[in-house]
mmCIF file of C-alpha atoms and ligand atoms in Angstrom:
data_model
loop_
_atom_site.group_PDB
_atom_site.id
_atom_site.type_symbol
_atom_site.label_atom_id
_atom_site.label_comp_id
_atom_site.label_asym_id
_atom_site.label_seq_id
_atom_site.Cartn_x
_atom_site.Cartn_y
_atom_site.Cartn_z
ATOM 1 C CA UNK A 1 -85.896 -63.852 -6.351
ATOM 2 C CA UNK A 2 -83.276 -61.550 -3.738
ATOM 3 C CA UNK A 3 -80.987 -61.126 -7.172
ATOM 4 C CA UNK A 4 -84.665 -58.937 -8.656
ATOM 5 C CA UNK A 5 -84.730 -57.123 -4.719
ATOM 6 C CA UNK A 6 -81.197 -56.483 -5.055
ATOM 7 C CA UNK A 7 -81.143 -54.913 -8.284
ATOM 8 C CA UNK A 8 -84.240 -53.094 -7.690
ATOM 9 C CA UNK A 9 -82.948 -51.780 -4.806
ATOM 10 C CA UNK A 10 -80.869 -48.612 -6.217
ATOM 11 C CA UNK A 11 -81.517 -46.992 -9.742
ATOM 12 C CA UNK A 12 -78.923 -45.746 -11.112
ATOM 13 C CA UNK A 13 -74.397 -46.149 -10.235
ATOM 14 C CA UNK A 14 -74.853 -46.007 -6.322
ATOM 15 C CA UNK A 15 -71.082 -45.203 -5.057
ATOM 16 C CA UNK A 16 -70.045 -47.083 -1.813
ATOM 17 C CA UNK A 17 -66.617 -45.137 -1.932
ATOM 18 C CA UNK A 18 -66.153 -41.436 -2.090
ATOM 19 C CA UNK A 19 -69.456 -40.043 -4.359
ATOM 20 C CA UNK A 20 -66.749 -37.663 -5.600
ATOM 21 C CA UNK A 21 -65.859 -40.669 -8.158
ATOM 22 C CA UNK A 22 -67.577 -40.645 -11.074
ATOM 23 C CA UNK A 23 -68.710 -43.483 -12.294
ATOM 24 C CA UNK A 24 -66.495 -43.514 -15.447
ATOM 25 C CA UNK A 25 -63.368 -42.772 -13.151
ATOM 26 C CA UNK A 26 -63.980 -46.644 -12.149
ATOM 27 C CA UNK A 27 -61.428 -49.370 -13.549
ATOM 28 C CA UNK A 28 -62.236 -52.691 -13.675
ATOM 29 C CA UNK A 29 -58.674 -54.453 -13.028
ATOM 30 C CA UNK A 30 -57.955 -58.087 -12.799
ATOM 31 C CA UNK A 31 -56.735 -59.512 -9.634
ATOM 32 C CA UNK A 32 -56.329 -62.954 -10.577
ATOM 33 C CA UNK A 33 -53.625 -65.106 -10.897
ATOM 34 C CA UNK A 34 -53.497 -64.958 -14.816
ATOM 35 C CA UNK A 35 -52.286 -61.332 -14.277
ATOM 36 C CA UNK A 36 -49.063 -61.718 -14.144
ATOM 37 C CA UNK A 37 -48.260 -58.220 -13.373
ATOM 38 C CA UNK A 38 -49.003 -59.350 -9.851
ATOM 39 C CA UNK A 39 -45.677 -61.194 -8.582
ATOM 40 C CA UNK A 40 -45.939 -62.679 -4.966
ATOM 41 C CA UNK A 41 -43.006 -59.675 -4.673
ATOM 42 C CA UNK A 42 -45.435 -57.191 -5.063
ATOM 43 C CA UNK A 43 -47.840 -58.147 -3.015
ATOM 44 C CA UNK A 44 -46.060 -58.984 -0.088
ATOM 45 C CA UNK A 45 -45.528 -55.101 -0.052
ATOM 46 C CA UNK A 46 -48.758 -53.090 0.142
ATOM 47 C CA UNK A 47 -46.906 -49.907 -0.804
ATOM 48 C CA UNK A 48 -45.118 -51.561 -3.447
ATOM 49 C CA UNK A 49 -49.143 -52.863 -4.730
ATOM 50 C CA UNK A 50 -50.720 -49.752 -4.149
ATOM 51 C CA UNK A 51 -48.115 -47.812 -6.047
ATOM 52 C CA UNK A 52 -48.505 -50.040 -9.143
ATOM 53 C CA UNK A 53 -52.464 -49.353 -8.813
ATOM 54 C CA UNK A 54 -51.940 -46.132 -8.670
ATOM 55 C CA UNK A 55 -49.923 -45.593 -11.897
ATOM 56 C CA UNK A 56 -52.303 -47.822 -13.478
ATOM 57 C CA UNK A 57 -55.058 -45.729 -12.544
ATOM 58 C CA UNK A 58 -53.150 -42.520 -13.377
ATOM 59 C CA UNK A 59 -52.407 -44.119 -17.472
ATOM 60 C CA UNK A 60 -56.396 -44.514 -17.275
ATOM 61 C CA UNK A 61 -57.601 -41.030 -16.291
ATOM 62 C CA UNK A 62 -59.252 -43.521 -13.239
ATOM 63 C CA UNK A 63 -59.525 -42.831 -9.735
ATOM 64 C CA UNK A 64 -60.391 -46.515 -8.523
ATOM 65 C CA UNK A 65 -59.614 -49.322 -9.044
ATOM 66 C CA UNK A 66 -62.101 -52.121 -8.774
ATOM 67 C CA UNK A 67 -63.321 -55.856 -9.401
ATOM 68 C CA UNK A 68 -62.743 -59.595 -8.113
ATOM 69 C CA UNK A 69 -66.647 -61.156 -7.611
ATOM 70 C CA UNK A 70 -65.393 -64.689 -7.654
ATOM 71 C CA UNK A 71 -62.348 -63.877 -9.157
ATOM 72 C CA UNK A 72 -59.458 -66.776 -8.521
ATOM 73 C CA UNK A 73 -56.452 -65.474 -7.063
ATOM 74 C CA UNK A 74 -52.842 -66.249 -5.599
ATOM 75 C CA UNK A 75 -52.589 -63.174 -3.531
ATOM 76 C CA UNK A 76 -53.722 -65.351 -0.580
ATOM 77 C CA UNK A 77 -50.799 -67.936 -1.369
ATOM 78 C CA UNK A 78 -49.245 -65.564 1.074
ATOM 79 C CA UNK A 79 -51.545 -66.322 4.020
ATOM 80 C CA UNK A 80 -51.853 -69.331 5.829
ATOM 81 C CA UNK A 81 -55.483 -68.231 7.537
ATOM 82 C CA UNK A 82 -56.607 -68.979 4.166
ATOM 83 C CA UNK A 83 -54.813 -72.448 3.519
ATOM 84 C CA UNK A 84 -55.267 -76.294 3.646
ATOM 85 C CA UNK A 85 -54.043 -79.710 3.303
ATOM 86 C CA UNK A 86 -56.130 -79.960 -0.925
ATOM 87 C CA UNK A 87 -56.512 -77.472 -3.079
ATOM 88 C CA UNK A 88 -60.324 -77.860 -3.916
ATOM 89 C CA UNK A 89 -60.223 -76.971 -0.293
ATOM 90 C CA UNK A 90 -57.671 -74.075 -0.415
ATOM 91 C CA UNK A 91 -59.355 -70.214 0.287
ATOM 92 C CA UNK A 92 -58.528 -68.829 -2.800
ATOM 93 C CA UNK A 93 -61.845 -67.562 -4.701
ATOM 94 C CA UNK A 94 -63.335 -63.824 -3.546
ATOM 95 C CA UNK A 95 -66.885 -63.337 -2.840
ATOM 96 C CA UNK A 96 -67.454 -59.528 -2.578
ATOM 97 C CA UNK A 97 -66.202 -57.033 -5.038
ATOM 98 C CA UNK A 98 -62.745 -54.662 -3.844
ATOM 99 C CA UNK A 99 -62.531 -50.830 -4.917
ATOM 100 C CA UNK A 100 -59.044 -50.059 -4.514
ATOM 101 C CA UNK A 101 -58.516 -46.301 -3.520
ATOM 102 C CA UNK A 102 -56.029 -44.410 -1.108
ATOM 103 C CA UNK A 103 -56.414 -45.035 3.000
ATOM 104 C CA UNK A 104 -58.444 -42.640 4.431
ATOM 105 C CA UNK A 105 -60.728 -42.065 1.539
ATOM 106 C CA UNK A 106 -65.312 -42.267 2.528
ATOM 107 C CA UNK A 107 -66.718 -45.476 2.491
ATOM 108 C CA UNK A 108 -70.749 -44.929 2.307
ATOM 109 C CA UNK A 109 -74.062 -47.017 2.762
ATOM 110 C CA UNK A 110 -75.509 -47.458 -0.446
ATOM 111 C CA UNK A 111 -78.879 -48.422 0.844
ATOM 112 C CA UNK A 112 -81.071 -47.239 4.423
ATOM 113 C CA UNK A 113 -80.389 -50.238 6.792
ATOM 114 C CA UNK A 114 -79.052 -49.909 10.436
ATOM 115 C CA UNK A 115 -75.127 -51.306 11.775
ATOM 116 C CA UNK A 116 -75.551 -55.333 12.592
ATOM 117 C CA UNK A 117 -72.462 -55.930 13.997
ATOM 118 C CA UNK A 118 -68.560 -54.806 14.068
ATOM 119 C CA UNK A 119 -65.123 -55.993 15.153
ATOM 120 C CA UNK A 120 -61.270 -55.324 14.292
ATOM 121 C CA UNK A 121 -60.485 -58.871 12.534
ATOM 122 C CA UNK A 122 -57.328 -59.405 12.908
ATOM 123 C CA UNK A 123 -55.314 -61.942 11.275
ATOM 124 C CA UNK A 124 -52.497 -61.642 8.680
ATOM 125 C CA UNK A 125 -54.626 -60.920 4.917
ATOM 126 C CA UNK A 126 -57.798 -60.827 7.498
ATOM 127 C CA UNK A 127 -59.912 -57.224 7.376
ATOM 128 C CA UNK A 128 -58.717 -55.638 9.667
ATOM 129 C CA UNK A 129 -61.666 -52.941 10.976
ATOM 130 C CA UNK A 130 -65.129 -54.122 9.860
ATOM 131 C CA UNK A 131 -68.561 -53.313 9.779
ATOM 132 C CA UNK A 132 -71.722 -55.077 9.060
ATOM 133 C CA UNK A 133 -75.041 -53.352 7.888
ATOM 134 C CA UNK A 134 -79.073 -54.967 7.605
ATOM 135 C CA UNK A 135 -81.795 -54.261 5.383
ATOM 136 C CA UNK A 136 -84.899 -54.867 5.441
ATOM 137 C CA UNK A 137 -85.963 -53.913 1.713
ATOM 138 C CA UNK A 138 -89.363 -55.745 0.474
ATOM 139 C CA UNK A 139 -89.925 -58.402 3.125
ATOM 140 C CA UNK A 140 -86.593 -59.712 2.758
ATOM 141 C CA UNK A 141 -83.295 -58.661 5.261
ATOM 142 C CA UNK A 142 -79.552 -59.375 3.290
ATOM 143 C CA UNK A 143 -75.961 -57.704 4.971
ATOM 144 C CA UNK A 144 -73.597 -55.657 3.321
ATOM 145 C CA UNK A 145 -69.676 -56.114 4.823
ATOM 146 C CA UNK A 146 -67.211 -53.323 4.969
ATOM 147 C CA UNK A 147 -63.934 -54.689 5.118
ATOM 148 C CA UNK A 148 -60.593 -52.788 5.816
ATOM 149 C CA UNK A 149 -61.504 -49.768 7.249
ATOM 150 C CA UNK A 150 -59.323 -47.342 9.592
ATOM 151 C CA UNK A 151 -59.994 -48.101 13.373
ATOM 152 C CA UNK A 152 -61.576 -45.010 13.975
ATOM 153 C CA UNK A 153 -64.328 -46.029 11.882
ATOM 154 C CA UNK A 154 -65.661 -48.208 14.285
ATOM 155 C CA UNK A 155 -65.518 -45.792 17.173
ATOM 156 C CA UNK A 156 -69.117 -44.339 18.472
ATOM 157 C CA UNK A 157 -70.788 -47.059 16.640
ATOM 158 C CA UNK A 158 -74.003 -48.666 18.140
ATOM 159 C CA UNK A 159 -76.071 -51.801 16.779
ATOM 160 C CA UNK A 160 -78.694 -51.070 15.838
ATOM 161 C CA UNK A 161 -78.149 -47.435 14.633
ATOM 162 C CA UNK A 162 -79.679 -45.943 11.725
ATOM 163 C CA UNK A 163 -77.944 -45.607 8.338
ATOM 164 C CA UNK A 164 -79.065 -43.583 5.363
ATOM 165 C CA UNK A 165 -78.409 -44.425 1.501
ATOM 166 C CA UNK A 166 -75.341 -41.935 1.016
ATOM 167 C CA UNK A 167 -74.305 -41.500 4.460
ATOM 168 C CA UNK A 168 -70.663 -41.970 5.396
ATOM 169 C CA UNK A 169 -70.040 -44.874 7.892
ATOM 170 C CA UNK A 170 -66.487 -45.117 7.975
ATOM 171 C CA UNK A 171 -63.525 -44.476 6.038
ATOM 172 C CA UNK A 172 -60.293 -46.436 4.167
ATOM 173 C CA UNK A 173 -57.975 -47.645 6.555
ATOM 174 C CA UNK A 174 -53.799 -47.780 5.908
ATOM 175 C CA UNK A 175 -51.541 -51.375 5.559
ATOM 176 C CA UNK A 176 -50.841 -50.826 8.625
ATOM 177 C CA UNK A 177 -54.511 -51.972 9.921
ATOM 178 C CA UNK A 178 -56.414 -53.450 6.801
ATOM 179 C CA UNK A 179 -54.482 -56.884 7.460
ATOM 180 C CA UNK A 180 -51.928 -56.050 5.199
ATOM 181 C CA UNK A 181 -52.908 -55.107 1.730
ATOM 182 C CA UNK A 182 -52.864 -51.566 -0.079
ATOM 183 C CA UNK A 183 -55.509 -49.333 0.567
ATOM 184 C CA UNK A 184 -59.633 -51.094 -0.609
ATOM 185 C CA UNK A 185 -62.450 -51.573 0.371
ATOM 186 C CA UNK A 186 -63.508 -55.081 0.005
ATOM 187 C CA UNK A 187 -67.499 -54.792 0.054
ATOM 188 C CA UNK A 188 -69.842 -57.698 -0.428
ATOM 189 C CA UNK A 189 -73.299 -58.995 0.111
ATOM 190 C CA UNK A 190 -74.592 -61.524 2.283
ATOM 191 C CA UNK A 191 -78.065 -62.868 2.794
ATOM 192 C CA UNK A 192 -77.317 -65.132 5.908
ATOM 193 C CA UNK A 193 -74.548 -64.326 8.166
ATOM 194 C CA UNK A 194 -75.038 -68.166 9.697
ATOM 195 C CA UNK A 195 -74.169 -67.090 12.957
ATOM 196 C CA UNK A 196 -72.120 -64.462 12.385
ATOM 197 C CA UNK A 197 -70.970 -61.036 13.775
ATOM 198 C CA UNK A 198 -68.305 -58.855 12.890
ATOM 199 C CA UNK A 199 -66.674 -60.810 10.441
ATOM 200 C CA UNK A 200 -67.630 -63.715 7.545
ATOM 201 C CA UNK A 201 -65.172 -64.793 4.752
ATOM 202 C CA UNK A 202 -64.605 -63.079 2.001
ATOM 203 C CA UNK A 203 -62.948 -65.589 0.288
ATOM 204 C CA UNK A 204 -64.224 -69.153 -0.245
ATOM 205 C CA UNK A 205 -62.913 -72.835 -1.593
ATOM 206 C CA UNK A 206 -63.965 -74.582 -4.645
ATOM 207 C CA UNK A 207 -65.389 -77.254 -2.488
ATOM 208 C CA UNK A 208 -67.642 -74.552 -1.285
ATOM 209 C CA UNK A 209 -68.304 -72.192 -4.072
ATOM 210 C CA UNK A 210 -71.939 -72.840 -4.538
ATOM 211 C CA UNK A 211 -73.216 -72.737 -1.444
ATOM 212 C CA UNK A 212 -71.060 -69.091 -1.362
ATOM 213 C CA UNK A 213 -72.588 -67.745 -4.836
ATOM 214 C CA UNK A 214 -76.072 -68.210 -3.497
ATOM 215 C CA UNK A 215 -75.331 -66.438 0.234
ATOM 216 C CA UNK A 216 -73.155 -63.746 -1.801
ATOM 217 C CA UNK A 217 -74.939 -62.329 -4.610
ATOM 218 C CA UNK A 218 -72.827 -59.930 -7.210
ATOM 219 C CA UNK A 219 -72.521 -56.287 -5.559
ATOM 220 C CA UNK A 220 -72.501 -54.596 -8.777
ATOM 221 C CA UNK A 221 -76.443 -55.217 -8.569
ATOM 222 C CA UNK A 222 -76.742 -52.491 -5.456
ATOM 223 C CA UNK A 223 -73.450 -50.725 -7.118
ATOM 224 C CA UNK A 224 -74.081 -50.932 -11.159
ATOM 225 C CA UNK A 225 -70.776 -49.874 -11.738
ATOM 226 C CA UNK A 226 -71.286 -51.549 -14.821
HETATM 227 ZN ZN1 ZN B 1 -61.644 -57.949 -1.433
#
């Protein structure tokens, strides 16, 4: 039912980064462990990963590299923040979609909503500056999370402030503030925030996958990139 509401919340392709990027300038990428280009050495150096992505985009006449919903990644092996004693508890399944484009790219709200909460999440490999919006549509309440923002994005934000579809709500942060990643937006739908404010897991484990799959529907239901 909620999937249906989310699907109907937008009618066509609806961007959450710079509205001048055309739908045909989005390029799907594989960030899973199966992509052998992504060596641990590259992922340890955000500027090298960023250059890899920019080269890939240029070769494909594209502006935004995107993907990652329920993707299983080795990227998180570099940070203790995601580790566990056993493989099924290890957090390596990505729960949102990532949109890789340069720092300072504008971030837009796809829907009517209001500011639920925001904070800077400072663990290594975490979101850095993070914003969560609340949306109330057709009697349903759900949330959207925007991670890896610039610090300036959170200045002058007020809990409860209204946002409109297409409104610029933030900008992408550089590696120095975004948890030490190549610049990208982490966009995630979250039905129940489970008491969280300004934060919510963006990566789950095999043990928790069924729970998160239901609580965090596919972001592409709203974005309609493909
Ligand atoms: Zn992400």
